[in-house]
Amino acid sequence: MSFVLGTAVPDRNLALELVRATEAAAIRASDFIGLGDKNAADGAAVDAMRAFLGTVAFRGTVVIGEGEKDHAPMLFNGEVVGTGDGPECDIAVDPIDGTALTAAGRPNAISMIAASDRGTMLDASSVFYMDKIVTGPAGVDIVDIRRPIGDNLRALAKASGKKVGDLAVGVLDRPRHEGLVADIRAAGAGVRLLLDGDVGGGIAAASLDGDLDMCVGVGGSPEGVATACAVKALGGLIQGRLAPRDDTEREKGEAAGLLFDHVYEADELVRGENTFFVATGVTDGALLEGCASSGR
């Protein structure tokens, strides 16, 4: 199963072709579900997506290519895909968001592509991690990543007409988030630990019918930019602060023109309104049925 989210899709045919690219990647990756080899799954999905993108009538520049931080197979940053005809676009790709989920046969792995007009997508590739917060429309102008998480939860609950105890907050299950998880629970909200795939978590938080009210914590910068395309289409809130791992990475980011101690808003992560996000389920999940289950 697939979906398309867009603020203003400039070329419907292009959007449908990119859906087919994610379907090609998801179908190929489905052969590796539960086999325990995430790199083999990712490599197969990358090859399938790259091959299909080569047939699409556009000139797409990969601004965000997943895989670099863990030496996995990837569509690399700066790679140009498509036939060269048609619109010029920035694209963020992740042939599998949730490689570990795929390898383990767990839910919520997706294949995704985000696209925007050429030159509008933030290139944060020199800094691999970003501290992010995502909510649905109720959080706009209410939630702020600079505030303590407890304050944000109480503000979101009030704006949503809920009790704090009714809120579900997605957080990647990583040791770095132990303090954050404790603070969320101390505020009275429930935590949903995400094993992998924070793009899906962000979309679930931004969607009115998603199973999360907020997604928060440090995840990939590429995922943050891709998620921003979907969140803009959904009318939700996303904010991000770059989280360099060391001084060397910070220096690389500064040389690339990135801002630190700065909160990137949605319109800074992806400028303009011609943005869209397409995804296909690899394994069954809350957002999408997996391609194997749907018979694709």
PDB file of C-alpha atoms in Angstrom:
ATOM      1  CA  MET A   1       0.000   0.000   0.000  1.00  0.00           C
ATOM      2  CA  SER A   2       1.248   3.518  -0.864  1.00  0.00           C
ATOM      3  CA  PHE A   3       0.298   7.147  -0.254  1.00  0.00           C
ATOM      4  CA  VAL A   4       1.105  10.629  -1.557  1.00  0.00           C
ATOM      5  CA  LEU A   5       1.149  13.762   0.605  1.00  0.00           C
ATOM      6  CA  GLY A   6       1.624  17.154  -1.034  1.00  0.00           C
ATOM      7  CA  THR A   7       1.304  20.864  -0.413  1.00  0.00           C
ATOM      8  CA  ALA A   8       0.883  21.581  -4.125  1.00  0.00           C
ATOM      9  CA  VAL A   9       1.956  18.813  -6.451  1.00  0.00           C
ATOM     10  CA  PRO A  10       3.276  20.577  -9.584  1.00  0.00           C
ATOM     11  CA  ASP A  11       3.218  17.422 -11.698  1.00  0.00           C
ATOM     12  CA  ARG A  12       0.764  14.692 -10.793  1.00  0.00           C
ATOM     13  CA  ASN A  13       2.393  12.276 -13.215  1.00  0.00           C
ATOM     14  CA  LEU A  14       5.740  12.787 -11.505  1.00  0.00           C
ATOM     15  CA  ALA A  15       4.194  12.085  -8.103  1.00  0.00           C
ATOM     16  CA  LEU A  16       2.695   8.826  -9.384  1.00  0.00           C
ATOM     17  CA  GLU A  17       5.993   7.799 -10.972  1.00  0.00           C
ATOM     18  CA  LEU A  18       7.812   8.376  -7.686  1.00  0.00           C
ATOM     19  CA  VAL A  19       5.195   6.222  -5.947  1.00  0.00           C
ATOM     20  CA  ARG A  20       6.112   3.483  -8.412  1.00  0.00           C
ATOM     21  CA  ALA A  21       9.782   3.958  -7.498  1.00  0.00           C
ATOM     22  CA  THR A  22       9.011   3.370  -3.815  1.00  0.00           C
ATOM     23  CA  GLU A  23       6.865   0.378  -4.762  1.00  0.00           C
ATOM     24  CA  ALA A  24       9.764  -1.110  -6.743  1.00  0.00           C
ATOM     25  CA  ALA A  25      12.062  -0.706  -3.744  1.00  0.00           C
ATOM     26  CA  ALA A  26       9.529  -2.088  -1.274  1.00  0.00           C
ATOM     27  CA  ILE A  27       8.715  -5.126  -3.400  1.00  0.00           C
ATOM     28  CA  ARG A  28      12.395  -5.951  -3.809  1.00  0.00           C
ATOM     29  CA  ALA A  29      13.040  -5.474  -0.097  1.00  0.00           C
ATOM     30  CA  SER A  30      10.124  -7.750   0.800  1.00  0.00           C
ATOM     31  CA  ASP A  31      12.220 -10.763  -0.250  1.00  0.00           C
ATOM     32  CA  PHE A  32      14.457 -10.055   2.751  1.00  0.00           C
ATOM     33  CA  ILE A  33      11.815  -9.567   5.461  1.00  0.00           C
ATOM     34  CA  GLY A  34      12.802 -11.529   8.556  1.00  0.00           C
ATOM     35  CA  LEU A  35      16.083 -12.857   7.139  1.00  0.00           C
ATOM     36  CA  GLY A  36      18.267 -10.862   9.535  1.00  0.00           C
ATOM     37  CA  ASP A  37      20.429  -9.062   6.942  1.00  0.00           C
ATOM     38  CA  LYS A  38      19.550  -5.372   6.891  1.00  0.00           C
ATOM     39  CA  ASN A  39      22.313  -4.416   4.453  1.00  0.00           C
ATOM     40  CA  ALA A  40      21.168  -7.008   1.911  1.00  0.00           C
ATOM     41  CA  ALA A  41      17.608  -5.683   2.177  1.00  0.00           C
ATOM     42  CA  ASP A  42      18.791  -2.089   1.855  1.00  0.00           C
ATOM     43  CA  GLY A  43      21.065  -2.900  -1.081  1.00  0.00           C
ATOM     44  CA  ALA A  44      18.265  -4.621  -2.986  1.00  0.00           C
ATOM     45  CA  ALA A  45      15.901  -1.707  -2.342  1.00  0.00           C
ATOM     46  CA  VAL A  46      18.534   0.852  -3.400  1.00  0.00           C
ATOM     47  CA  ASP A  47      19.208  -0.987  -6.658  1.00  0.00           C
ATOM     48  CA  ALA A  48      15.493  -1.243  -7.460  1.00  0.00           C
ATOM     49  CA  MET A  49      14.802   2.405  -6.663  1.00  0.00           C
ATOM     50  CA  ARG A  50      17.823   3.676  -8.617  1.00  0.00           C
ATOM     51  CA  ALA A  51      16.878   1.599 -11.659  1.00  0.00           C
ATOM     52  CA  PHE A  52      13.290   2.852 -11.657  1.00  0.00           C
ATOM     53  CA  LEU A  53      14.229   6.494 -11.059  1.00  0.00           C
ATOM     54  CA  GLY A  54      16.387   6.285 -14.168  1.00  0.00           C
ATOM     55  CA  THR A  55      13.212   5.908 -16.251  1.00  0.00           C
ATOM     56  CA  VAL A  56      11.317   8.875 -14.737  1.00  0.00           C
ATOM     57  CA  ALA A  57      10.964  12.066 -16.793  1.00  0.00           C
ATOM     58  CA  PHE A  58      12.566  14.563 -14.426  1.00  0.00           C
ATOM     59  CA  ARG A  59      15.985  15.748 -13.285  1.00  0.00           C
ATOM     60  CA  GLY A  60      16.216  14.872  -9.616  1.00  0.00           C
ATOM     61  CA  THR A  61      19.204  15.786  -7.485  1.00  0.00           C
ATOM     62  CA  VAL A  62      19.604  13.666  -4.365  1.00  0.00           C
ATOM     63  CA  VAL A  63      20.059  16.216  -1.580  1.00  0.00           C
ATOM     64  CA  ILE A  64      19.427  13.671   1.157  1.00  0.00           C
ATOM     65  CA  GLY A  65      20.628  10.146   0.514  1.00  0.00           C
ATOM     66  CA  GLU A  66      20.311   7.676   3.375  1.00  0.00           C
ATOM     67  CA  GLY A  67      23.051   5.214   4.303  1.00  0.00           C
ATOM     68  CA  GLU A  68      26.186   7.316   4.643  1.00  0.00           C
ATOM     69  CA  LYS A  69      26.297   7.360   8.405  1.00  0.00           C
ATOM     70  CA  ASP A  70      26.465   3.579   8.776  1.00  0.00           C
ATOM     71  CA  HIS A  71      28.255   2.729   5.503  1.00  0.00           C
ATOM     72  CA  ALA A  72      25.148   1.003   4.178  1.00  0.00           C
ATOM     73  CA  PRO A  73      24.233   0.909   0.477  1.00  0.00           C
ATOM     74  CA  MET A  74      22.822   4.229  -0.647  1.00  0.00           C
ATOM     75  CA  LEU A  75      21.712   6.638  -3.320  1.00  0.00           C
ATOM     76  CA  PHE A  76      24.460   9.154  -2.673  1.00  0.00           C
ATOM     77  CA  ASN A  77      24.194  12.869  -1.998  1.00  0.00           C
ATOM     78  CA  GLY A  78      24.579  14.845  -5.205  1.00  0.00           C
ATOM     79  CA  GLU A  79      23.580  11.946  -7.445  1.00  0.00           C
ATOM     80  CA  VAL A  80      21.381  13.039 -10.359  1.00  0.00           C
ATOM     81  CA  VAL A  81      18.582  10.664 -11.351  1.00  0.00           C
ATOM     82  CA  GLY A  82      15.905  10.627 -14.024  1.00  0.00           C
ATOM     83  CA  THR A  83      15.922  11.033 -17.782  1.00  0.00           C
ATOM     84  CA  GLY A  84      16.849  14.724 -17.595  1.00  0.00           C
ATOM     85  CA  ASP A  85      13.540  15.826 -19.103  1.00  0.00           C
ATOM     86  CA  GLY A  86      10.769  17.531 -17.156  1.00  0.00           C
ATOM     87  CA  PRO A  87      10.950  19.372 -13.821  1.00  0.00           C
ATOM     88  CA  GLU A  88      14.121  19.872 -11.799  1.00  0.00           C
ATOM     89  CA  CYS A  89      13.709  18.731  -8.193  1.00  0.00           C
ATOM     90  CA  ASP A  90      15.529  18.226  -4.941  1.00  0.00           C
ATOM     91  CA  ILE A  91      14.804  14.769  -3.597  1.00  0.00           C
ATOM     92  CA  ALA A  92      15.313  13.028  -0.280  1.00  0.00           C
ATOM     93  CA  VAL A  93      15.285   9.264  -0.571  1.00  0.00           C
ATOM     94  CA  ASP A  94      15.275   6.347   1.798  1.00  0.00           C
ATOM     95  CA  PRO A  95      14.678   3.058  -0.026  1.00  0.00           C
ATOM     96  CA  ILE A  96      13.986   1.527   3.399  1.00  0.00           C
ATOM     97  CA  ASP A  97      13.255   3.656   6.436  1.00  0.00           C
ATOM     98  CA  GLY A  98      13.558   0.856   8.952  1.00  0.00           C
ATOM     99  CA  THR A  99      16.186  -1.570   7.656  1.00  0.00           C
ATOM    100  CA  ALA A 100      16.473  -3.240  11.057  1.00  0.00           C
ATOM    101  CA  LEU A 101      12.682  -3.593  11.185  1.00  0.00           C
ATOM    102  CA  THR A 102      12.730  -5.285   7.769  1.00  0.00           C
ATOM    103  CA  ALA A 103      15.547  -7.637   8.737  1.00  0.00           C
ATOM    104  CA  ALA A 104      13.733  -8.630  11.927  1.00  0.00           C
ATOM    105  CA  GLY A 105      10.304  -8.924  10.289  1.00  0.00           C
ATOM    106  CA  ARG A 106       8.917  -6.165  12.491  1.00  0.00           C
ATOM    107  CA  PRO A 107       6.219  -3.643  11.506  1.00  0.00           C
ATOM    108  CA  ASN A 108       6.447  -0.059  10.263  1.00  0.00           C
ATOM    109  CA  ALA A 109       9.237  -0.247   7.656  1.00  0.00           C
ATOM    110  CA  ILE A 110       8.527   1.971   4.642  1.00  0.00           C
ATOM    111  CA  SER A 111      10.167   3.037   1.383  1.00  0.00           C
ATOM    112  CA  MET A 112       9.984   6.795   0.821  1.00  0.00           C
ATOM    113  CA  ILE A 113      10.860   9.714  -1.440  1.00  0.00           C
ATOM    114  CA  ALA A 114      10.329  13.398  -0.648  1.00  0.00           C
ATOM    115  CA  ALA A 115      10.594  16.015  -3.389  1.00  0.00           C
ATOM    116  CA  SER A 116      10.577  19.793  -3.716  1.00  0.00           C
ATOM    117  CA  ASP A 117      11.566  22.408  -6.280  1.00  0.00           C
ATOM    118  CA  ARG A 118      15.290  22.464  -7.065  1.00  0.00           C
ATOM    119  CA  GLY A 119      17.291  24.397  -4.486  1.00  0.00           C
ATOM    120  CA  THR A 120      14.631  24.420  -1.764  1.00  0.00           C
ATOM    121  CA  MET A 121      15.626  21.453   0.417  1.00  0.00           C
ATOM    122  CA  LEU A 122      18.110  21.988   3.257  1.00  0.00           C
ATOM    123  CA  ASP A 123      21.300  20.007   2.648  1.00  0.00           C
ATOM    124  CA  ALA A 124      22.146  18.871   6.163  1.00  0.00           C
ATOM    125  CA  SER A 125      24.243  15.922   4.999  1.00  0.00           C
ATOM    126  CA  SER A 126      27.408  17.106   6.772  1.00  0.00           C
ATOM    127  CA  VAL A 127      25.739  16.694  10.192  1.00  0.00           C
ATOM    128  CA  PHE A 128      24.116  13.302  10.621  1.00  0.00           C
ATOM    129  CA  TYR A 129      21.854  13.932  13.619  1.00  0.00           C
ATOM    130  CA  MET A 130      19.133  16.389  14.534  1.00  0.00           C
ATOM    131  CA  ASP A 131      17.052  16.937  17.666  1.00  0.00           C
ATOM    132  CA  LYS A 132      13.437  17.100  16.454  1.00  0.00           C
ATOM    133  CA  ILE A 133       9.915  17.622  17.660  1.00  0.00           C
ATOM    134  CA  VAL A 134       6.833  16.888  15.539  1.00  0.00           C
ATOM    135  CA  THR A 135       3.129  17.314  16.294  1.00  0.00           C
ATOM    136  CA  GLY A 136      -0.117  17.680  14.406  1.00  0.00           C
ATOM    137  CA  PRO A 137      -1.833  21.019  13.662  1.00  0.00           C
ATOM    138  CA  ALA A 138      -2.769  21.511  17.325  1.00  0.00           C
ATOM    139  CA  GLY A 139       0.897  22.069  18.167  1.00  0.00           C
ATOM    140  CA  VAL A 140       1.478  24.912  15.684  1.00  0.00           C
ATOM    141  CA  ASP A 141       2.432  28.115  17.545  1.00  0.00           C
ATOM    142  CA  ILE A 142       1.950  26.179  20.806  1.00  0.00           C
ATOM    143  CA  VAL A 143       4.830  23.701  21.046  1.00  0.00           C
ATOM    144  CA  ASP A 144       8.466  24.880  20.979  1.00  0.00           C
ATOM    145  CA  ILE A 145      11.525  22.627  21.093  1.00  0.00           C
ATOM    146  CA  ARG A 146      13.306  25.212  23.257  1.00  0.00           C
ATOM    147  CA  ARG A 147      10.855  24.614  26.111  1.00  0.00           C
ATOM    148  CA  PRO A 148      11.017  21.701  28.584  1.00  0.00           C
ATOM    149  CA  ILE A 149       9.203  18.616  27.347  1.00  0.00           C
ATOM    150  CA  GLY A 150       6.760  18.713  30.261  1.00  0.00           C
ATOM    151  CA  ASP A 151       5.697  22.265  29.356  1.00  0.00           C
ATOM    152  CA  ASN A 152       5.214  21.222  25.730  1.00  0.00           C
ATOM    153  CA  LEU A 153       3.113  18.226  26.690  1.00  0.00           C
ATOM    154  CA  ARG A 154       0.846  20.284  28.917  1.00  0.00           C
ATOM    155  CA  ALA A 155       0.465  22.945  26.212  1.00  0.00           C
ATOM    156  CA  LEU A 156      -0.295  20.340  23.535  1.00  0.00           C
ATOM    157  CA  ALA A 157      -2.823  18.584  25.761  1.00  0.00           C
ATOM    158  CA  LYS A 158      -4.656  21.854  26.395  1.00  0.00           C
ATOM    159  CA  ALA A 159      -4.657  22.787  22.696  1.00  0.00           C
ATOM    160  CA  SER A 160      -5.867  19.299  21.741  1.00  0.00           C
ATOM    161  CA  GLY A 161      -8.613  19.152  24.369  1.00  0.00           C
ATOM    162  CA  LYS A 162      -6.987  16.138  26.005  1.00  0.00           C
ATOM    163  CA  LYS A 163      -5.463  15.234  29.319  1.00  0.00           C
ATOM    164  CA  VAL A 164      -1.679  14.866  29.429  1.00  0.00           C
ATOM    165  CA  GLY A 165      -2.225  11.255  30.390  1.00  0.00           C
ATOM    166  CA  ASP A 166      -4.031  10.681  27.097  1.00  0.00           C
ATOM    167  CA  LEU A 167      -1.022  11.749  24.995  1.00  0.00           C
ATOM    168  CA  ALA A 168       1.154   9.179  23.214  1.00  0.00           C
ATOM    169  CA  VAL A 169       4.720  10.289  22.474  1.00  0.00           C
ATOM    170  CA  GLY A 170       7.002   8.500  20.015  1.00  0.00           C
ATOM    171  CA  VAL A 171      10.698   8.317  20.910  1.00  0.00           C
ATOM    172  CA  LEU A 172      13.439   6.263  19.258  1.00  0.00           C
ATOM    173  CA  ASP A 173      14.531   3.498  21.627  1.00  0.00           C
ATOM    174  CA  ARG A 174      18.137   4.606  22.118  1.00  0.00           C
ATOM    175  CA  PRO A 175      20.284   5.008  25.263  1.00  0.00           C
ATOM    176  CA  ARG A 176      20.632   8.734  24.553  1.00  0.00           C
ATOM    177  CA  HIS A 177      16.912   9.157  25.223  1.00  0.00           C
ATOM    178  CA  GLU A 178      16.773   7.677  28.730  1.00  0.00           C
ATOM    179  CA  GLY A 179      16.453  11.114  30.354  1.00  0.00           C
ATOM    180  CA  LEU A 180      13.901  12.299  27.801  1.00  0.00           C
ATOM    181  CA  VAL A 181      11.752   9.214  28.319  1.00  0.00           C
ATOM    182  CA  ALA A 182      11.889   9.702  32.087  1.00  0.00           C
ATOM    183  CA  ASP A 183      10.815  13.348  31.724  1.00  0.00           C
ATOM    184  CA  ILE A 184       7.879  12.432  29.448  1.00  0.00           C
ATOM    185  CA  ARG A 185       6.671   9.833  31.914  1.00  0.00           C
ATOM    186  CA  ALA A 186       7.168  12.216  34.838  1.00  0.00           C
ATOM    187  CA  ALA A 187       4.863  14.685  33.049  1.00  0.00           C
ATOM    188  CA  GLY A 188       2.217  11.969  32.895  1.00  0.00           C
ATOM    189  CA  ALA A 189       2.256  11.124  29.173  1.00  0.00           C
ATOM    190  CA  GLY A 190       2.736   7.676  27.677  1.00  0.00           C
ATOM    191  CA  VAL A 191       5.835   6.772  25.679  1.00  0.00           C
ATOM    192  CA  ARG A 192       5.807   4.654  22.539  1.00  0.00           C
ATOM    193  CA  LEU A 193       9.367   3.439  21.973  1.00  0.00           C
ATOM    194  CA  LEU A 194      10.230   3.260  18.270  1.00  0.00           C
ATOM    195  CA  LEU A 195      12.728   0.570  17.380  1.00  0.00           C
ATOM    196  CA  ASP A 196      13.586   2.281  14.099  1.00  0.00           C
ATOM    197  CA  GLY A 197      12.086   4.530  11.439  1.00  0.00           C
ATOM    198  CA  ASP A 198      11.530   8.014  12.832  1.00  0.00           C
ATOM    199  CA  VAL A 199      10.116   9.279   9.518  1.00  0.00           C
ATOM    200  CA  GLY A 200       7.086   7.083  10.096  1.00  0.00           C
ATOM    201  CA  GLY A 201       6.918   8.245  13.700  1.00  0.00           C
ATOM    202  CA  GLY A 202       6.935  11.877  12.644  1.00  0.00           C
ATOM    203  CA  ILE A 203       4.173  11.330  10.095  1.00  0.00           C
ATOM    204  CA  ALA A 204       2.076   9.464  12.665  1.00  0.00           C
ATOM    205  CA  ALA A 205       2.449  12.416  15.059  1.00  0.00           C
ATOM    206  CA  ALA A 206       1.566  15.006  12.410  1.00  0.00           C
ATOM    207  CA  SER A 207      -1.447  13.113  11.062  1.00  0.00           C
ATOM    208  CA  LEU A 208      -4.871  13.771  12.549  1.00  0.00           C
ATOM    209  CA  ASP A 209      -5.631  10.052  12.535  1.00  0.00           C
ATOM    210  CA  GLY A 210      -2.167   8.864  13.554  1.00  0.00           C
ATOM    211  CA  ASP A 211      -1.530   6.864  16.700  1.00  0.00           C
ATOM    212  CA  LEU A 212       0.943   9.408  18.139  1.00  0.00           C
ATOM    213  CA  ASP A 213       0.403  12.938  19.417  1.00  0.00           C
ATOM    214  CA  MET A 214       4.075  13.896  19.350  1.00  0.00           C
ATOM    215  CA  CYS A 215       7.375  12.485  18.140  1.00  0.00           C
ATOM    216  CA  VAL A 216      10.490  13.850  19.793  1.00  0.00           C
ATOM    217  CA  GLY A 217      14.200  13.197  20.223  1.00  0.00           C
ATOM    218  CA  VAL A 218      17.471  12.924  18.333  1.00  0.00           C
ATOM    219  CA  GLY A 219      17.316  11.101  15.009  1.00  0.00           C
ATOM    220  CA  GLY A 220      18.790  11.475  11.558  1.00  0.00           C
ATOM    221  CA  SER A 221      19.076  14.885   9.918  1.00  0.00           C
ATOM    222  CA  PRO A 222      18.130  13.335   6.546  1.00  0.00           C
ATOM    223  CA  GLU A 223      14.963  11.937   8.118  1.00  0.00           C
ATOM    224  CA  GLY A 224      14.173  15.369   9.548  1.00  0.00           C
ATOM    225  CA  VAL A 225      14.272  17.053   6.149  1.00  0.00           C
ATOM    226  CA  ALA A 226      12.219  14.285   4.527  1.00  0.00           C
ATOM    227  CA  THR A 227       9.674  14.356   7.349  1.00  0.00           C
ATOM    228  CA  ALA A 228       9.305  18.121   6.928  1.00  0.00           C
ATOM    229  CA  CYS A 229       7.871  17.588   3.432  1.00  0.00           C
ATOM    230  CA  ALA A 230       5.154  15.342   4.843  1.00  0.00           C
ATOM    231  CA  VAL A 231       4.500  17.514   7.889  1.00  0.00           C
ATOM    232  CA  LYS A 232       4.002  20.619   5.726  1.00  0.00           C
ATOM    233  CA  ALA A 233       1.420  18.745   3.680  1.00  0.00           C
ATOM    234  CA  LEU A 234      -0.361  17.652   6.868  1.00  0.00           C
ATOM    235  CA  GLY A 235      -0.380  21.141   8.395  1.00  0.00           C
ATOM    236  CA  GLY A 236       1.580  20.000  11.430  1.00  0.00           C
ATOM    237  CA  LEU A 237       4.600  21.307  13.300  1.00  0.00           C
ATOM    238  CA  ILE A 238       8.225  20.246  12.937  1.00  0.00           C
ATOM    239  CA  GLN A 239      11.242  21.926  14.492  1.00  0.00           C
ATOM    240  CA  GLY A 240      14.821  20.735  14.465  1.00  0.00           C
ATOM    241  CA  ARG A 241      18.196  21.591  15.958  1.00  0.00           C
ATOM    242  CA  LEU A 242      21.358  20.069  14.520  1.00  0.00           C
ATOM    243  CA  ALA A 243      23.166  17.769  16.950  1.00  0.00           C
ATOM    244  CA  PRO A 244      26.811  17.324  15.901  1.00  0.00           C
ATOM    245  CA  ARG A 245      28.603  14.350  17.389  1.00  0.00           C
ATOM    246  CA  ASP A 246      31.928  16.160  17.816  1.00  0.00           C
ATOM    247  CA  ASP A 247      33.810  19.363  17.012  1.00  0.00           C
ATOM    248  CA  THR A 248      34.964  18.028  13.653  1.00  0.00           C
ATOM    249  CA  GLU A 249      31.380  17.453  12.516  1.00  0.00           C
ATOM    250  CA  ARG A 250      30.359  20.877  13.790  1.00  0.00           C
ATOM    251  CA  GLU A 251      33.186  22.468  11.779  1.00  0.00           C
ATOM    252  CA  LYS A 252      32.069  20.591   8.657  1.00  0.00           C
ATOM    253  CA  GLY A 253      28.541  21.832   9.184  1.00  0.00           C
ATOM    254  CA  GLU A 254      29.659  25.422   9.686  1.00  0.00           C
ATOM    255  CA  ALA A 255      31.741  25.216   6.498  1.00  0.00           C
ATOM    256  CA  ALA A 256      28.600  24.036   4.673  1.00  0.00           C
ATOM    257  CA  GLY A 257      26.662  27.051   5.945  1.00  0.00           C
ATOM    258  CA  LEU A 258      24.567  25.192   8.508  1.00  0.00           C
ATOM    259  CA  LEU A 259      23.422  26.972  11.663  1.00  0.00           C
ATOM    260  CA  PHE A 260      23.960  25.652  15.160  1.00  0.00           C
ATOM    261  CA  ASP A 261      22.143  26.751  18.297  1.00  0.00           C
ATOM    262  CA  HIS A 262      19.359  27.548  15.839  1.00  0.00           C
ATOM    263  CA  VAL A 263      15.887  26.088  15.565  1.00  0.00           C
ATOM    264  CA  TYR A 264      15.048  25.130  11.991  1.00  0.00           C
ATOM    265  CA  GLU A 265      11.356  25.546  11.266  1.00  0.00           C
ATOM    266  CA  ALA A 266       9.481  23.626   8.563  1.00  0.00           C
ATOM    267  CA  ASP A 267       9.913  26.363   5.966  1.00  0.00           C
ATOM    268  CA  GLU A 268      13.674  26.390   6.572  1.00  0.00           C
ATOM    269  CA  LEU A 269      13.999  22.628   6.275  1.00  0.00           C
ATOM    270  CA  VAL A 270      12.040  22.740   3.012  1.00  0.00           C
ATOM    271  CA  ARG A 271      11.407  26.141   1.442  1.00  0.00           C
ATOM    272  CA  GLY A 272       8.469  26.808  -0.863  1.00  0.00           C
ATOM    273  CA  GLU A 273       5.123  25.145  -1.255  1.00  0.00           C
ATOM    274  CA  ASN A 274       5.691  22.682  -4.121  1.00  0.00           C
ATOM    275  CA  THR A 275       6.582  19.739  -1.938  1.00  0.00           C
ATOM    276  CA  PHE A 276       5.364  16.187  -1.750  1.00  0.00           C
ATOM    277  CA  PHE A 277       6.123  12.961   0.037  1.00  0.00           C
ATOM    278  CA  VAL A 278       5.431   9.455  -1.241  1.00  0.00           C
ATOM    279  CA  ALA A 279       5.775   6.164   0.596  1.00  0.00           C
ATOM    280  CA  THR A 280       5.061   2.460   0.238  1.00  0.00           C
ATOM    281  CA  GLY A 281       4.868  -0.024   3.096  1.00  0.00           C
ATOM    282  CA  VAL A 282       7.603  -2.657   3.238  1.00  0.00           C
ATOM    283  CA  THR A 283       6.241  -4.388   6.330  1.00  0.00           C
ATOM    284  CA  ASP A 284       2.761  -3.947   7.796  1.00  0.00           C
ATOM    285  CA  GLY A 285       2.421  -0.975  10.102  1.00  0.00           C
ATOM    286  CA  ALA A 286       0.213   1.707  11.558  1.00  0.00           C
ATOM    287  CA  LEU A 287       0.718   3.966   8.535  1.00  0.00           C
ATOM    288  CA  LEU A 288       0.724   1.496   5.652  1.00  0.00           C
ATOM    289  CA  GLU A 289       0.069  -2.120   4.837  1.00  0.00           C
ATOM    290  CA  GLY A 290       3.216  -3.900   3.708  1.00  0.00           C
ATOM    291  CA  CYS A 291       3.597  -4.603  -0.016  1.00  0.00           C
ATOM    292  CA  ALA A 292       3.659  -8.366   0.582  1.00  0.00           C
ATOM    293  CA  SER A 293       0.355  -8.232   2.467  1.00  0.00           C
ATOM    294  CA  SER A 294      -1.257  -6.032  -0.171  1.00  0.00           C
ATOM    295  CA  GLY A 295      -0.270  -8.424  -2.936  1.00  0.00           C
ATOM    296  CA  ARG A 296       1.992  -5.969  -4.756  1.00  0.00           C
TER     297      ARG A 296
END
